[in-house]
Amino acid sequence: MAKVEWSAGIDHVSGALSKPGKNGQHSCAKMLLGTHRTAATQSSDCNRLYLRKKVKRTTPLKPKEVAIRQRFQAVRAMVAARKEDLSKVTQDQIDFLAQKDLANGKKTMNAYLWLVCGREYDESQD
């Protein structure tokens, strides 16, 4: 990852700047990808440039990696369900606003819901 400053008149670029060809003698396995972060954050660095290449995993997933992936998938589903649950929306907004300005408070509603649902998931696994 690299921080990028585009030339004058270009605020941001989002997407592939070059793609690997599918065939031909000049095809390569690398891709140049520019991204522009739109999510709420406290950092002013919002442009990134990545050089991606195809990678094949040579080792099987470790049990800890599987558990992390399962947790992410479960918490993601919990966050999505909680956003749609009208019985919890009002209280979630009140709780979010109460912690937002604290030193370690989450600054976006999405981050707050991930924290709450992550805690719920961890408690259910103990």
Coordinates of C-alpha atoms in Angstrom, one line a residue:
M1 CA 0.0 0.0 0.0
A2 CA 1.2 3.5 -0.8
K3 CA -0.2 6.9 0.0
V4 CA -0.9 8.8 -3.3
E5 CA -1.2 12.4 -4.2
W6 CA -2.6 12.9 -7.7
S7 CA -1.6 15.7 -10.0
A8 CA -3.4 19.1 -10.0
G9 CA -7.1 18.9 -10.9
I10 CA -7.4 15.2 -10.0
D11 CA -9.0 14.7 -6.5
H12 CA -9.2 10.9 -6.5
V13 CA -9.0 7.8 -8.7
S14 CA -11.0 4.7 -7.8
G15 CA -10.5 1.4 -9.7
A16 CA -8.0 -0.4 -11.8
L17 CA -5.4 1.7 -13.5
S18 CA -4.0 -1.3 -15.3
K19 CA -5.2 -4.9 -15.5
P20 CA -3.4 -8.1 -16.4
G21 CA -4.2 -9.4 -19.9
K22 CA -5.8 -12.8 -20.3
N23 CA -3.7 -13.9 -23.1
G24 CA -0.9 -12.7 -25.4
Q25 CA 2.8 -12.4 -24.8
H26 CA 2.6 -9.1 -22.9
S27 CA 0.1 -10.3 -20.3
C28 CA 1.3 -10.3 -16.7
A29 CA -0.2 -11.3 -13.4
K30 CA -0.1 -7.9 -11.8
M31 CA -2.7 -5.2 -11.4
L32 CA -2.4 -1.6 -10.4
L33 CA -5.4 -0.5 -8.3
G34 CA -6.2 3.0 -7.1
T35 CA -8.7 3.4 -4.2
H36 CA -10.4 6.3 -2.6
R37 CA -11.8 5.8 0.9
T38 CA -15.3 7.3 1.4
A39 CA -16.0 5.9 4.9
A40 CA -16.1 8.3 7.8
T41 CA -12.7 8.5 9.5
Q42 CA -10.4 10.9 11.4
S43 CA -7.5 10.6 8.9
S44 CA -7.1 12.9 5.9
D45 CA -5.2 10.2 3.9
C46 CA -7.9 8.7 1.7
N47 CA -6.1 7.8 -1.5
R48 CA -4.2 4.5 -1.8
L49 CA -2.4 2.7 -4.6
Y50 CA -1.9 -1.1 -4.6
L51 CA 0.0 -3.4 -6.8
R52 CA -1.8 -6.7 -6.7
K53 CA -0.7 -10.0 -8.0
K54 CA -2.2 -13.5 -8.1
V55 CA -1.1 -15.6 -5.1
K56 CA -2.0 -19.2 -4.4
R57 CA -2.0 -20.3 -0.8
T58 CA 0.4 -23.2 -0.2
T59 CA -0.6 -24.2 3.3
P60 CA -4.0 -25.2 4.6
L61 CA -6.0 -22.8 6.9
K62 CA -5.0 -23.1 10.6
P63 CA -7.8 -23.6 13.1
K64 CA -7.3 -20.0 14.4
E65 CA -7.7 -18.6 10.9
V66 CA -10.9 -20.7 10.4
A67 CA -12.3 -19.4 13.8
I68 CA -11.5 -15.8 12.8
R69 CA -13.3 -16.2 9.5
Q70 CA -16.3 -17.8 11.2
R71 CA -16.4 -14.9 13.7
F72 CA -16.2 -12.3 11.0
Q73 CA -19.0 -14.0 9.0
A74 CA -21.2 -14.3 12.1
V75 CA -20.7 -10.8 13.3
R76 CA -21.3 -9.4 9.8
A77 CA -24.6 -11.2 9.7
M78 CA -25.5 -9.9 13.3
V79 CA -24.7 -6.3 12.3
A80 CA -26.8 -6.5 9.2
A81 CA -29.7 -8.0 11.1
R82 CA -29.4 -5.4 13.9
K83 CA -29.5 -2.6 11.4
E84 CA -32.9 -3.9 10.2
D85 CA -34.3 -4.6 13.6
L86 CA -36.6 -1.7 14.3
S87 CA -37.0 -2.7 18.0
K88 CA -33.3 -2.0 18.6
V89 CA -32.6 1.0 16.3
T90 CA -33.7 3.8 18.7
Q91 CA -31.8 2.4 21.7
D92 CA -28.7 1.7 19.5
Q93 CA -28.8 5.4 18.4
I94 CA -29.0 6.6 22.0
D95 CA -26.2 4.3 23.1
F96 CA -24.1 5.3 20.1
L97 CA -24.4 9.0 20.8
A98 CA -23.7 8.5 24.5
Q99 CA -20.3 6.9 23.7
K100 CA -19.3 8.8 20.5
D101 CA -17.4 11.6 22.2
L102 CA -15.6 9.4 24.8
A103 CA -11.9 8.8 24.4
N104 CA -12.2 5.3 23.0
G105 CA -15.7 5.8 21.6
K106 CA -16.6 4.6 18.1
K107 CA -17.1 7.5 15.7
T108 CA -19.5 5.8 13.2
M109 CA -22.7 3.9 13.8
N110 CA -21.3 1.0 11.8
A111 CA -18.2 0.7 13.9
Y112 CA -20.3 0.9 17.1
L113 CA -22.6 -2.0 15.9
W114 CA -19.5 -4.1 15.0
L115 CA -18.3 -3.5 18.5
V116 CA -21.6 -4.4 20.2
C117 CA -22.2 -7.5 18.0
G118 CA -18.6 -8.6 18.3
R119 CA -19.0 -8.5 22.1
E120 CA -22.3 -10.4 21.9
Y121 CA -20.7 -13.1 19.7
D122 CA -17.7 -13.5 22.0
E123 CA -19.9 -13.8 25.0
S124 CA -22.0 -16.5 23.3
Q125 CA -18.9 -18.5 22.5
D126 CA -17.5 -18.6 26.1

